[in-house]
Coordinates of N, CA, C and O in Angstrom, one line a residue:
M1 N 219.0 -189.7 -10.7 CA 218.6 -188.3 -10.6 C 217.8 -188.1 -9.3 O 216.8 -188.8 -9.1
I2 N 218.2 -187.2 -8.4 CA 217.5 -187.0 -7.1 C 216.2 -186.3 -7.3 O 215.2 -186.7 -6.8
F3 N 216.2 -185.2 -8.1 CA 214.9 -184.5 -8.3 C 214.5 -184.7 -9.8 O 215.2 -184.3 -10.7
P4 N 213.3 -185.3 -10.0 CA 212.9 -185.5 -11.4 C 212.6 -184.1 -12.0 O 212.1 -183.2 -11.4
R5 N 212.9 -184.1 -13.3 CA 212.7 -182.8 -14.0 C 211.2 -182.7 -14.4 O 210.6 -183.7 -14.7
R6 N 210.7 -181.5 -14.2 CA 209.3 -181.3 -14.5 C 209.1 -181.3 -16.0 O 210.0 -180.9 -16.8
A7 N 207.9 -181.8 -16.4 CA 207.6 -181.9 -17.9 C 207.6 -180.5 -18.5 O 207.1 -179.5 -17.9
A8 N 208.2 -180.4 -19.6 CA 208.2 -179.1 -20.4 C 206.8 -178.8 -20.9 O 206.0 -179.8 -21.1
V9 N 206.5 -177.6 -21.2 CA 205.3 -177.2 -21.8 C 205.3 -177.6 -23.2 O 206.2 -177.3 -24.0
P10 N 204.3 -178.4 -23.7 CA 204.3 -178.9 -25.1 C 204.3 -177.7 -26.1 O 203.7 -176.6 -25.8
A11 N 205.0 -177.9 -27.2 CA 205.1 -176.8 -28.2 C 203.7 -176.3 -28.7 O 203.6 -175.1 -28.9
D12 N 202.7 -177.2 -28.8 CA 201.4 -176.7 -29.3 C 200.8 -175.8 -28.3 O 200.1 -174.9 -28.6
V13 N 201.0 -176.1 -27.0 CA 200.4 -175.2 -25.9 C 201.1 -173.9 -26.0 O 200.4 -172.8 -25.9
L14 N 202.4 -173.8 -26.1 CA 203.1 -172.6 -26.2 C 202.7 -171.8 -27.5 O 202.5 -170.5 -27.4
A15 N 202.4 -172.4 -28.6 CA 201.9 -171.8 -29.8 C 200.6 -171.2 -29.5 O 200.3 -170.0 -29.9
R16 N 199.7 -171.9 -28.9 CA 198.3 -171.4 -28.6 C 198.3 -170.3 -27.5 O 197.4 -169.5 -27.5
A17 N 199.4 -170.2 -26.7 CA 199.5 -169.2 -25.6 C 199.7 -167.8 -26.2 O 199.3 -166.8 -25.6
D18 N 200.3 -167.8 -27.4 CA 200.5 -166.5 -28.1 C 201.2 -165.5 -27.2 O 200.8 -164.4 -27.0
L19 N 202.3 -165.9 -26.6 CA 203.1 -165.0 -25.7 C 203.8 -163.9 -26.6 O 204.1 -164.1 -27.7
A20 N 203.9 -162.8 -25.9 CA 204.6 -161.6 -26.6 C 206.1 -162.0 -26.8 O 206.6 -162.8 -26.1
R21 N 206.7 -161.3 -27.8 CA 208.1 -161.6 -28.0 C 208.9 -161.3 -26.8 O 208.7 -160.3 -26.1
G22 N 209.7 -162.3 -26.4 CA 210.5 -162.1 -25.2 C 209.9 -162.6 -23.9 O 210.5 -162.7 -22.9
E23 N 208.6 -162.8 -24.0 CA 207.8 -163.2 -22.8 C 208.2 -164.7 -22.5 O 208.0 -165.5 -23.4
R24 N 208.6 -165.0 -21.3 CA 209.0 -166.4 -20.9 C 208.0 -167.0 -19.9 O 207.5 -166.2 -19.0
V25 N 207.8 -168.3 -20.0 CA 207.1 -169.0 -19.0 C 208.0 -169.2 -17.8 O 209.1 -169.8 -17.9
L26 N 207.6 -168.7 -16.6 CA 208.4 -168.8 -15.4 C 208.0 -170.0 -14.5 O 208.8 -170.5 -13.8
A27 N 206.7 -170.4 -14.7 CA 206.2 -171.5 -13.9 C 205.0 -172.0 -14.7 O 204.3 -171.2 -15.4
H28 N 204.7 -173.3 -14.6 CA 203.5 -173.9 -15.3 C 203.0 -175.1 -14.6 O 203.7 -175.7 -13.8
A29 N 201.8 -175.4 -14.9 CA 201.2 -176.6 -14.4 C 200.0 -177.0 -15.3 O 199.2 -176.2 -15.7
P30 N 200.0 -178.3 -15.6 CA 198.8 -178.8 -16.4 C 197.7 -179.1 -15.4 O 197.9 -179.6 -14.3
A31 N 196.4 -178.9 -15.9 CA 195.3 -179.2 -15.1 C 194.7 -180.6 -15.6 O 195.1 -181.0 -16.7
D32 N 193.9 -181.1 -14.8 CA 193.4 -182.5 -15.1 C 192.5 -182.5 -16.3 O 192.2 -183.6 -16.9
D33 N 192.0 -181.4 -16.8 CA 191.1 -181.3 -18.0 C 191.8 -181.0 -19.3 O 191.2 -180.7 -20.3
G34 N 193.1 -181.0 -19.3 CA 193.9 -180.7 -20.5 C 194.3 -179.2 -20.6 O 195.0 -178.8 -21.5
T35 N 193.8 -178.4 -19.7 CA 194.2 -177.0 -19.6 C 195.6 -176.8 -19.1 O 196.0 -177.6 -18.2
W36 N 196.3 -175.9 -19.6 CA 197.7 -175.6 -19.1 C 197.6 -174.2 -18.5 O 197.1 -173.2 -19.1
L37 N 198.2 -174.0 -17.3 CA 198.4 -172.7 -16.7 C 199.9 -172.3 -16.8 O 200.8 -173.0 -16.4
L38 N 200.1 -171.2 -17.5 CA 201.4 -170.7 -17.7 C 201.6 -169.3 -17.0 O 200.8 -168.4 -17.3
G39 N 202.5 -169.2 -16.1 CA 202.8 -168.0 -15.4 C 204.0 -167.3 -16.0 O 205.1 -167.9 -16.1
T40 N 203.8 -166.0 -16.4 CA 204.9 -165.2 -17.0 C 205.1 -164.0 -16.1 O 204.3 -163.9 -15.1
R41 N 206.0 -163.2 -16.4 CA 206.2 -162.0 -15.6 C 205.0 -161.1 -15.6 O 204.7 -160.4 -14.6
D42 N 204.2 -161.1 -16.6 CA 203.1 -160.2 -16.8 C 201.7 -160.8 -16.6 O 200.8 -160.0 -16.4
A43 N 201.6 -162.1 -16.7 CA 200.2 -162.6 -16.7 C 200.1 -164.1 -16.4 O 201.2 -164.8 -16.5
L44 N 199.0 -164.5 -16.0 CA 198.6 -165.9 -15.9 C 197.9 -166.3 -17.2 O 196.9 -165.7 -17.5
V45 N 198.5 -167.1 -18.0 CA 197.9 -167.5 -19.3 C 197.3 -168.8 -19.2 O 198.0 -169.8 -18.8
V46 N 196.0 -168.9 -19.4 CA 195.2 -170.1 -19.3 C 195.0 -170.7 -20.7 O 194.2 -170.1 -21.5
V47 N 195.6 -171.8 -21.0 CA 195.5 -172.3 -22.4 C 194.6 -173.6 -22.2 O 195.0 -174.6 -21.8
E48 N 193.3 -173.3 -22.6 CA 192.3 -174.4 -22.5 C 192.3 -175.1 -23.9 O 192.8 -174.6 -24.9
P49 N 191.7 -176.3 -23.9 CA 191.7 -177.0 -25.2 C 191.0 -176.2 -26.3 O 191.5 -176.2 -27.5
A50 N 190.0 -175.3 -26.0 CA 189.3 -174.6 -27.0 C 189.7 -173.1 -27.1 O 189.4 -172.5 -28.2
E51 N 190.2 -172.5 -26.1 CA 190.6 -171.1 -26.1 C 191.7 -170.8 -25.2 O 192.1 -171.6 -24.3
T52 N 192.2 -169.5 -25.3 CA 193.3 -169.1 -24.4 C 192.8 -167.8 -23.7 O 192.3 -166.9 -24.4
I53 N 193.0 -167.7 -22.4 CA 192.6 -166.5 -21.6 C 193.9 -166.0 -21.0 O 194.6 -166.7 -20.4
R54 N 194.1 -164.7 -21.1 CA 195.2 -164.0 -20.6 C 194.7 -163.1 -19.4 O 193.9 -162.2 -19.6
L55 N 195.2 -163.4 -18.2 CA 194.8 -162.6 -17.0 C 196.0 -161.9 -16.5 O 196.9 -162.4 -15.9
A56 N 196.1 -160.6 -16.8 CA 197.2 -159.8 -16.3 C 197.1 -159.8 -14.8 O 196.1 -159.9 -14.2
W57 N 198.3 -159.9 -14.2 CA 198.4 -160.1 -12.7 C 197.6 -159.0 -12.0 O 196.9 -159.3 -11.0
E58 N 197.5 -157.8 -12.5 CA 196.8 -156.7 -11.8 C 195.3 -156.9 -11.9 O 194.5 -156.2 -11.2
T59 N 194.8 -157.8 -12.7 CA 193.4 -158.1 -12.8 C 193.0 -159.4 -12.0 O 191.8 -159.7 -12.0
V60 N 193.9 -160.0 -11.4 CA 193.7 -161.1 -10.5 C 193.5 -160.6 -9.1 O 194.4 -160.1 -8.5
E61 N 192.2 -160.7 -8.6 CA 192.0 -160.3 -7.2 C 192.6 -161.2 -6.2 O 193.2 -160.8 -5.2
S62 N 192.3 -162.5 -6.4 CA 192.8 -163.5 -5.5 C 193.0 -164.8 -6.1 O 192.4 -165.1 -7.2
A63 N 193.8 -165.7 -5.5 CA 194.0 -167.0 -5.9 C 194.0 -167.9 -4.6 O 194.8 -167.6 -3.7
D64 N 193.2 -168.9 -4.6 CA 193.1 -169.7 -3.4 C 193.4 -171.2 -3.8 O 192.8 -171.7 -4.7
W65 N 194.2 -171.8 -3.0 CA 194.6 -173.2 -3.2 C 193.9 -174.1 -2.1 O 194.1 -173.8 -0.9
D66 N 193.2 -175.1 -2.5 CA 192.6 -176.0 -1.6 C 193.4 -177.3 -1.7 O 193.3 -178.1 -2.6
R67 N 194.3 -177.6 -0.7 CA 195.2 -178.7 -0.7 C 194.4 -180.0 -0.7 O 194.7 -181.0 -1.4
D68 N 193.2 -180.1 0.0 CA 192.5 -181.3 0.1 C 191.9 -181.8 -1.2 O 191.8 -182.9 -1.5
T69 N 191.4 -180.8 -2.0 CA 190.8 -181.1 -3.3 C 191.8 -180.9 -4.5 O 191.4 -181.2 -5.6
A70 N 193.0 -180.4 -4.2 CA 193.9 -180.0 -5.3 C 193.3 -179.1 -6.3 O 193.6 -179.1 -7.5
R71 N 192.5 -178.1 -5.8 CA 191.9 -177.1 -6.6 C 192.4 -175.7 -6.4 O 192.6 -175.3 -5.3
L72 N 192.7 -175.1 -7.5 CA 193.1 -173.7 -7.5 C 192.0 -172.8 -8.0 O 191.4 -173.1 -9.1
G73 N 191.6 -171.8 -7.3 CA 190.5 -170.9 -7.7 C 191.2 -169.5 -7.9 O 191.9 -169.0 -7.1
V74 N 191.0 -169.0 -9.1 CA 191.5 -167.7 -9.5 C 190.4 -166.7 -9.7 O 189.6 -166.9 -10.6
A75 N 190.2 -165.7 -8.9 CA 189.1 -164.7 -9.0 C 189.7 -163.4 -9.6 O 190.7 -162.9 -9.2
E76 N 189.0 -163.0 -10.6 CA 189.3 -161.7 -11.3 C 188.7 -160.5 -10.5 O 187.7 -160.7 -9.8
V77 N 189.3 -159.4 -10.7 CA 188.7 -158.1 -10.2 C 187.5 -157.9 -11.0 O 187.5 -158.1 -12.2
G78 N 186.4 -157.7 -10.3 CA 185.1 -157.6 -11.0 C 184.7 -156.2 -11.3 O 185.3 -155.2 -10.9
E79 N 183.7 -156.1 -12.2 CA 183.1 -154.8 -12.5 C 181.9 -154.6 -11.7 O 181.2 -155.6 -11.4
Y80 N 181.6 -153.4 -11.4 CA 180.5 -153.0 -10.5 C 179.2 -153.6 -11.1 O 178.9 -153.5 -12.3
G81 N 178.5 -154.3 -10.2 CA 177.2 -154.9 -10.6 C 177.2 -156.2 -11.3 O 176.2 -156.8 -11.7
Q82 N 178.4 -156.7 -11.6 CA 178.6 -157.9 -12.4 C 179.1 -159.0 -11.5 O 179.9 -158.7 -10.6
P83 N 178.8 -160.3 -11.7 CA 179.4 -161.4 -11.0 C 180.9 -161.4 -11.2 O 181.4 -161.1 -12.3
R84 N 181.7 -161.6 -10.2 CA 183.1 -161.7 -10.3 C 183.5 -163.0 -10.9 O 183.2 -164.1 -10.5
P85 N 184.2 -162.9 -12.1 CA 184.7 -164.1 -12.7 C 185.7 -164.9 -11.9 O 186.6 -164.4 -11.3
V86 N 185.4 -166.2 -11.7 CA 186.3 -167.1 -11.0 C 186.6 -168.3 -11.9 O 185.7 -168.9 -12.5
H87 N 187.8 -168.7 -12.0 CA 188.3 -169.8 -12.8 C 188.8 -170.9 -11.8 O 189.5 -170.6 -10.8
R88 N 188.4 -172.1 -12.0 CA 188.8 -173.2 -11.1 C 189.6 -174.3 -11.9 O 189.1 -174.7 -13.0
F89 N 190.6 -174.8 -11.3 CA 191.5 -175.8 -11.9 C 191.9 -176.9 -10.9 O 192.2 -176.5 -9.8
T90 N 191.9 -178.1 -11.3 CA 192.5 -179.2 -10.5 C 193.9 -179.5 -11.0 O 194.1 -179.8 -12.2
L91 N 194.9 -179.4 -10.1 CA 196.3 -179.5 -10.5 C 197.0 -180.6 -9.6 O 196.7 -180.6 -8.4
D92 N 197.9 -181.3 -10.3 CA 198.6 -182.3 -9.5 C 199.8 -181.7 -8.8 O 200.1 -182.1 -7.7
D93 N 200.6 -180.9 -9.5 CA 201.9 -180.4 -9.0 C 202.0 -178.9 -9.2 O 202.7 -178.5 -10.1
P94 N 201.3 -178.1 -8.4 CA 201.2 -176.7 -8.7 C 202.3 -175.8 -7.9 O 202.2 -174.6 -8.0
Q95 N 203.2 -176.4 -7.2 CA 204.0 -175.7 -6.2 C 204.7 -174.4 -6.8 O 204.6 -173.3 -6.3
R96 N 205.4 -174.6 -7.9 CA 206.1 -173.4 -8.5 C 205.2 -172.4 -9.0 O 205.4 -171.2 -8.9
L97 N 204.1 -172.9 -9.6 CA 203.0 -172.0 -10.1 C 202.4 -171.2 -9.0 O 202.2 -170.0 -9.0
L98 N 202.1 -171.9 -7.9 CA 201.4 -171.2 -6.7 C 202.3 -170.1 -6.2 O 201.9 -169.0 -5.8
Q99 N 203.6 -170.4 -6.1 CA 204.6 -169.4 -5.6 C 204.6 -168.2 -6.5 O 204.6 -167.0 -6.0
L100 N 204.6 -168.4 -7.8 CA 204.6 -167.3 -8.7 C 203.4 -166.5 -8.7 O 203.4 -165.3 -8.7
V101 N 202.2 -167.2 -8.6 CA 200.9 -166.5 -8.6 C 200.9 -165.6 -7.3 O 200.6 -164.4 -7.4
R102 N 201.3 -166.1 -6.2 CA 201.3 -165.3 -4.9 C 202.2 -164.1 -5.1 O 201.8 -163.0 -4.7
E103 N 203.4 -164.3 -5.6 CA 204.3 -163.2 -5.7 C 203.9 -162.1 -6.7 O 203.9 -161.0 -6.4
R104 N 203.3 -162.5 -7.9 CA 203.0 -161.6 -8.9 C 201.7 -160.8 -8.5 O 201.6 -159.6 -8.7
V105 N 200.7 -161.5 -7.9 CA 199.5 -160.8 -7.5 C 199.8 -159.8 -6.4 O 199.4 -158.6 -6.4
T106 N 200.6 -160.2 -5.4 CA 201.0 -159.3 -4.3 C 201.8 -158.1 -4.9 O 201.6 -157.0 -4.5
A107 N 202.7 -158.3 -5.9 CA 203.5 -157.3 -6.5 C 202.6 -156.3 -7.2 O 203.0 -155.1 -7.5
S108 N 201.4 -156.7 -7.6 CA 200.5 -155.7 -8.4 C 199.8 -154.8 -7.5 O 199.2 -153.8 -7.9
V109 N 199.7 -155.1 -6.2 CA 199.0 -154.2 -5.2 C 199.9 -153.1 -4.8 O 201.0 -153.3 -4.1
L110 N 199.6 -151.9 -5.1 CA 200.4 -150.7 -4.8 C 200.0 -150.2 -3.4 O 200.8 -149.8 -2.6
L111 N 198.7 -150.2 -3.1 CA 198.2 -149.7 -1.8 C 196.9 -150.3 -1.5 O 196.0 -150.5 -2.4
Q112 N 196.6 -150.5 -0.2 CA 195.3 -150.8 0.3 C 195.0 -149.9 1.4 O 195.8 -149.8 2.3
R113 N 193.8 -149.3 1.4 CA 193.4 -148.4 2.5 C 192.1 -148.8 3.0 O 191.1 -148.8 2.3
R114 N 192.0 -149.1 4.3 CA 190.8 -149.5 4.9 C 190.0 -148.3 5.3 O 190.5 -147.3 5.8
V115 N 188.6 -148.3 5.1 CA 187.7 -147.3 5.4 C 186.6 -147.9 6.1 O 185.8 -148.7 5.6
E116 N 186.4 -147.5 7.4 CA 185.3 -148.1 8.2 C 184.0 -147.2 7.9 O 184.2 -145.9 7.9
V117 N 182.9 -147.8 7.8 CA 181.7 -147.1 7.5 C 180.7 -147.2 8.7 O 180.3 -146.2 9.3
R118 N 180.5 -148.4 9.2 CA 179.6 -148.6 10.4 C 180.3 -149.6 11.3 O 180.4 -150.8 10.9
G119 N 180.9 -149.1 12.4 CA 181.6 -150.0 13.3 C 182.8 -150.5 12.5 O 183.6 -149.8 11.9
R120 N 183.0 -151.8 12.5 CA 184.2 -152.4 11.9 C 183.9 -152.7 10.4 O 184.8 -153.1 9.7
R121 N 182.6 -152.6 10.0 CA 182.3 -152.9 8.6 C 182.5 -151.7 7.7 O 182.3 -150.5 8.1
G122 N 183.0 -151.9 6.5 CA 183.2 -150.9 5.6 C 183.7 -151.4 4.3 O 183.2 -152.3 3.7
L123 N 184.9 -150.8 3.8 CA 185.4 -151.2 2.5 C 186.9 -150.9 2.5 O 187.5 -150.3 3.4
T124 N 187.5 -151.5 1.5 CA 188.9 -151.3 1.3 C 189.1 -150.7 -0.1 O 188.6 -151.2 -1.1
V125 N 189.9 -149.6 -0.2 CA 190.3 -149.0 -1.4 C 191.6 -149.7 -1.8 O 192.5 -149.7 -1.1
I126 N 191.7 -150.1 -3.1 CA 192.8 -150.9 -3.5 C 193.4 -150.2 -4.8 O 192.6 -150.0 -5.8
A127 N 194.7 -149.9 -4.8 CA 195.4 -149.4 -6.0 C 196.2 -150.5 -6.5 O 197.0 -151.1 -5.8
R128 N 196.1 -150.8 -7.9 CA 196.9 -151.8 -8.5 C 197.5 -151.3 -9.8 O 196.9 -150.4 -10.4
R129 N 198.6 -152.0 -10.1 CA 199.2 -151.7 -11.4 C 200.1 -152.9 -11.8 O 200.3 -153.8 -11.0
P130 N 200.4 -153.0 -13.1 CA 201.2 -154.2 -13.5 C 202.5 -154.3 -12.6 O 203.1 -153.3 -12.2
P131 N 202.8 -155.5 -12.2 CA 203.9 -155.8 -11.3 C 205.3 -155.2 -11.8 O 206.2 -154.9 -11.0
R132 N 205.4 -155.0 -13.1 CA 206.7 -154.4 -13.6 C 206.9 -153.0 -13.1 O 207.9 -152.4 -13.2
G133 N 205.8 -152.4 -12.6 CA 205.9 -151.0 -12.0 C 205.5 -149.9 -13.1 O 205.5 -148.8 -12.7
R134 N 205.4 -150.3 -14.3 CA 205.0 -149.4 -15.3 C 203.5 -149.7 -15.7 O 203.1 -150.8 -15.7
G135 N 202.8 -148.7 -16.1 CA 201.4 -148.9 -16.5 C 200.5 -148.1 -15.6 O 200.8 -147.6 -14.6
E136 N 199.3 -148.0 -16.1 CA 198.2 -147.3 -15.4 C 197.8 -147.9 -14.1 O 197.8 -149.1 -13.9
I137 N 197.6 -147.0 -13.1 CA 197.1 -147.5 -11.8 C 195.6 -147.6 -11.9 O 194.9 -146.7 -12.4
T138 N 195.1 -148.7 -11.5 CA 193.6 -149.0 -11.5 C 193.2 -149.0 -10.0 O 193.9 -149.4 -9.1
W139 N 192.0 -148.5 -9.8 CA 191.4 -148.4 -8.5 C 190.2 -149.3 -8.3 O 189.4 -149.4 -9.3
A140 N 190.1 -149.9 -7.2 CA 189.0 -150.8 -6.9 C 188.5 -150.7 -5.5 O 189.3 -150.3 -4.6
Y141 N 187.3 -151.0 -5.2 CA 186.8 -151.1 -3.9 C 186.4 -152.5 -3.6 O 185.8 -153.2 -4.4
E142 N 186.7 -153.0 -2.4 CA 186.3 -154.3 -1.9 C 185.4 -154.0 -0.7 O 185.8 -153.5 0.3
L143 N 184.1 -154.3 -0.9 CA 183.1 -154.0 0.1 C 182.9 -155.2 1.1 O 182.9 -156.3 0.6
D144 N 182.8 -154.9 2.3 CA 182.5 -156.0 3.3 C 181.1 -156.4 3.0 O 180.2 -155.7 2.5
D145 N 180.8 -157.7 3.5 CA 179.4 -158.2 3.3 C 178.4 -157.2 4.0 O 178.7 -156.7 5.1
G146 N 177.3 -157.0 3.4 CA 176.3 -156.1 3.9 C 176.5 -154.6 3.5 O 175.6 -153.8 3.8
M147 N 177.6 -154.3 2.9 CA 177.8 -152.9 2.5 C 177.2 -152.7 1.1 O 177.5 -153.5 0.2
D148 N 176.3 -151.8 0.9 CA 175.6 -151.5 -0.4 C 176.2 -150.3 -1.0 O 176.2 -149.2 -0.5
P149 N 176.8 -150.5 -2.2 CA 177.4 -149.4 -2.9 C 176.5 -148.2 -3.2 O 176.9 -147.1 -3.5
A150 N 175.2 -148.5 -3.3 CA 174.2 -147.5 -3.6 C 173.8 -146.7 -2.3 O 173.2 -145.6 -2.4
D151 N 174.2 -147.1 -1.1 CA 174.0 -146.4 0.1 C 174.8 -145.1 0.1 O 176.0 -145.2 -0.1
P152 N 174.2 -144.0 0.3 CA 174.9 -142.7 0.2 C 176.1 -142.6 1.2 O 177.1 -142.1 0.9
E153 N 175.9 -143.2 2.4 CA 177.0 -143.2 3.4 C 178.2 -144.0 2.9 O 179.3 -143.6 3.1
V154 N 177.9 -145.1 2.3 CA 179.0 -146.0 1.7 C 179.7 -145.2 0.6 O 180.9 -145.2 0.5
A155 N 178.9 -144.6 -0.3 CA 179.4 -143.9 -1.4 C 180.3 -142.7 -1.0 O 181.4 -142.5 -1.5
R156 N 179.9 -142.0 0.1 CA 180.7 -140.9 0.6 C 182.0 -141.4 1.2 O 183.0 -140.9 1.0
A157 N 181.9 -142.5 2.0 CA 183.1 -143.1 2.6 C 184.1 -143.6 1.5 O 185.3 -143.4 1.6
A158 N 183.5 -144.2 0.4 CA 184.4 -144.7 -0.7 C 185.1 -143.5 -1.4 O 186.3 -143.6 -1.7
K159 N 184.3 -142.5 -1.6 CA 184.9 -141.3 -2.3 C 186.0 -140.7 -1.4 O 187.1 -140.4 -1.9
A160 N 185.8 -140.5 -0.1 CA 186.8 -140.0 0.8 C 188.0 -140.9 0.9 O 189.1 -140.4 0.9
G161 N 187.8 -142.2 0.9 CA 188.9 -143.2 1.0 C 189.7 -143.1 -0.3 O 190.9 -143.2 -0.2
L162 N 189.0 -143.0 -1.4 CA 189.8 -142.9 -2.7 C 190.6 -141.7 -2.8 O 191.8 -141.7 -3.2
R163 N 190.0 -140.6 -2.3 CA 190.8 -139.3 -2.3 C 192.0 -139.4 -1.5 O 193.1 -139.0 -1.9
A164 N 191.9 -139.9 -0.3 CA 193.0 -140.1 0.7 C 194.0 -141.1 0.1 O 195.2 -140.8 0.2
A165 N 193.6 -142.1 -0.5 CA 194.5 -143.1 -1.1 C 195.3 -142.5 -2.2 O 196.5 -142.8 -2.3
R166 N 194.7 -141.7 -3.0 CA 195.4 -141.1 -4.2 C 196.5 -140.1 -3.6 O 197.6 -140.1 -4.1
Q167 N 196.1 -139.4 -2.5 CA 197.1 -138.5 -1.9 C 198.3 -139.3 -1.3 O 199.4 -138.9 -1.4
D168 N 197.9 -140.5 -0.7 CA 199.0 -141.3 -0.1 C 200.1 -141.7 -1.1 O 201.2 -141.9 -0.7
I169 N 199.7 -141.9 -2.4 CA 200.7 -142.3 -3.4 C 201.2 -141.1 -4.2 O 201.8 -141.3 -5.3
G170 N 200.8 -139.9 -3.8 CA 201.3 -138.7 -4.5 C 200.5 -138.3 -5.7 O 201.1 -137.6 -6.6
L171 N 199.3 -138.7 -5.9 CA 198.5 -138.3 -7.0 C 197.5 -137.3 -6.6 O 197.1 -137.1 -5.5
H172 N 197.0 -136.5 -7.6 CA 196.0 -135.5 -7.4 C 194.8 -136.2 -6.8 O 194.4 -137.3 -7.3
P173 N 194.1 -135.7 -5.8 CA 193.0 -136.4 -5.2 C 191.7 -136.5 -6.0 O 190.7 -137.0 -5.5
A174 N 191.7 -135.9 -7.2 CA 190.4 -136.0 -8.0 C 190.0 -137.4 -8.1 O 190.8 -138.3 -8.3
V175 N 188.7 -137.6 -8.0 CA 188.2 -139.0 -8.1 C 187.9 -139.4 -9.5 O 187.2 -138.6 -10.2
G176 N 188.4 -140.5 -9.9 CA 188.1 -141.0 -11.3 C 187.3 -142.3 -11.3 O 186.7 -142.6 -10.3
F177 N 187.4 -143.0 -12.4 CA 186.6 -144.2 -12.5 C 187.2 -145.3 -11.5 O 188.3 -145.3 -11.3
H178 N 186.3 -146.0 -11.0 CA 186.7 -147.1 -10.0 C 185.7 -148.2 -10.1 O 184.6 -148.1 -10.6
R179 N 186.1 -149.4 -9.5 CA 185.3 -150.6 -9.5 C 184.9 -150.9 -8.1 O 185.7 -150.6 -7.1
F180 N 183.8 -151.7 -7.9 CA 183.5 -152.2 -6.6 C 183.7 -153.7 -6.7 O 183.4 -154.3 -7.7

């Protein structure tokens, strides 16, 4: 055999993953601590020895792979004023999973609009939705270092950026709930 077959996901891991009916694992990788990462069309399912965490792709802000340490970091979209949750895993053979993560996270981004506040510093307004294209659009702000969301100038720029971004995708410009 030229290409060795990847190990299948163990049945007990699939049972603990509690996937929806018809939901299939498209890529997977075991971590060195016994955790399994299962990538489906809709989510990254983290099956740890003690619990299972389901991260819908539109809630994954970023995923970073460090080849030198074989570590994958997955950062969730955070809530205003709260630390951004980051999950870290050491993986031996993540290639197919990394490709899927990149594709699904990118597919969840509907629009990014840059808003400068002071010189080149400012924020980015981000519209996201489930990669399937159905579902509610969520809005988030990503602030550059040194930008304070409580600063009235930053708040005005964020509000104007959100209004313009909503118009860009054909929505009423009314400002709704959003995250920083």
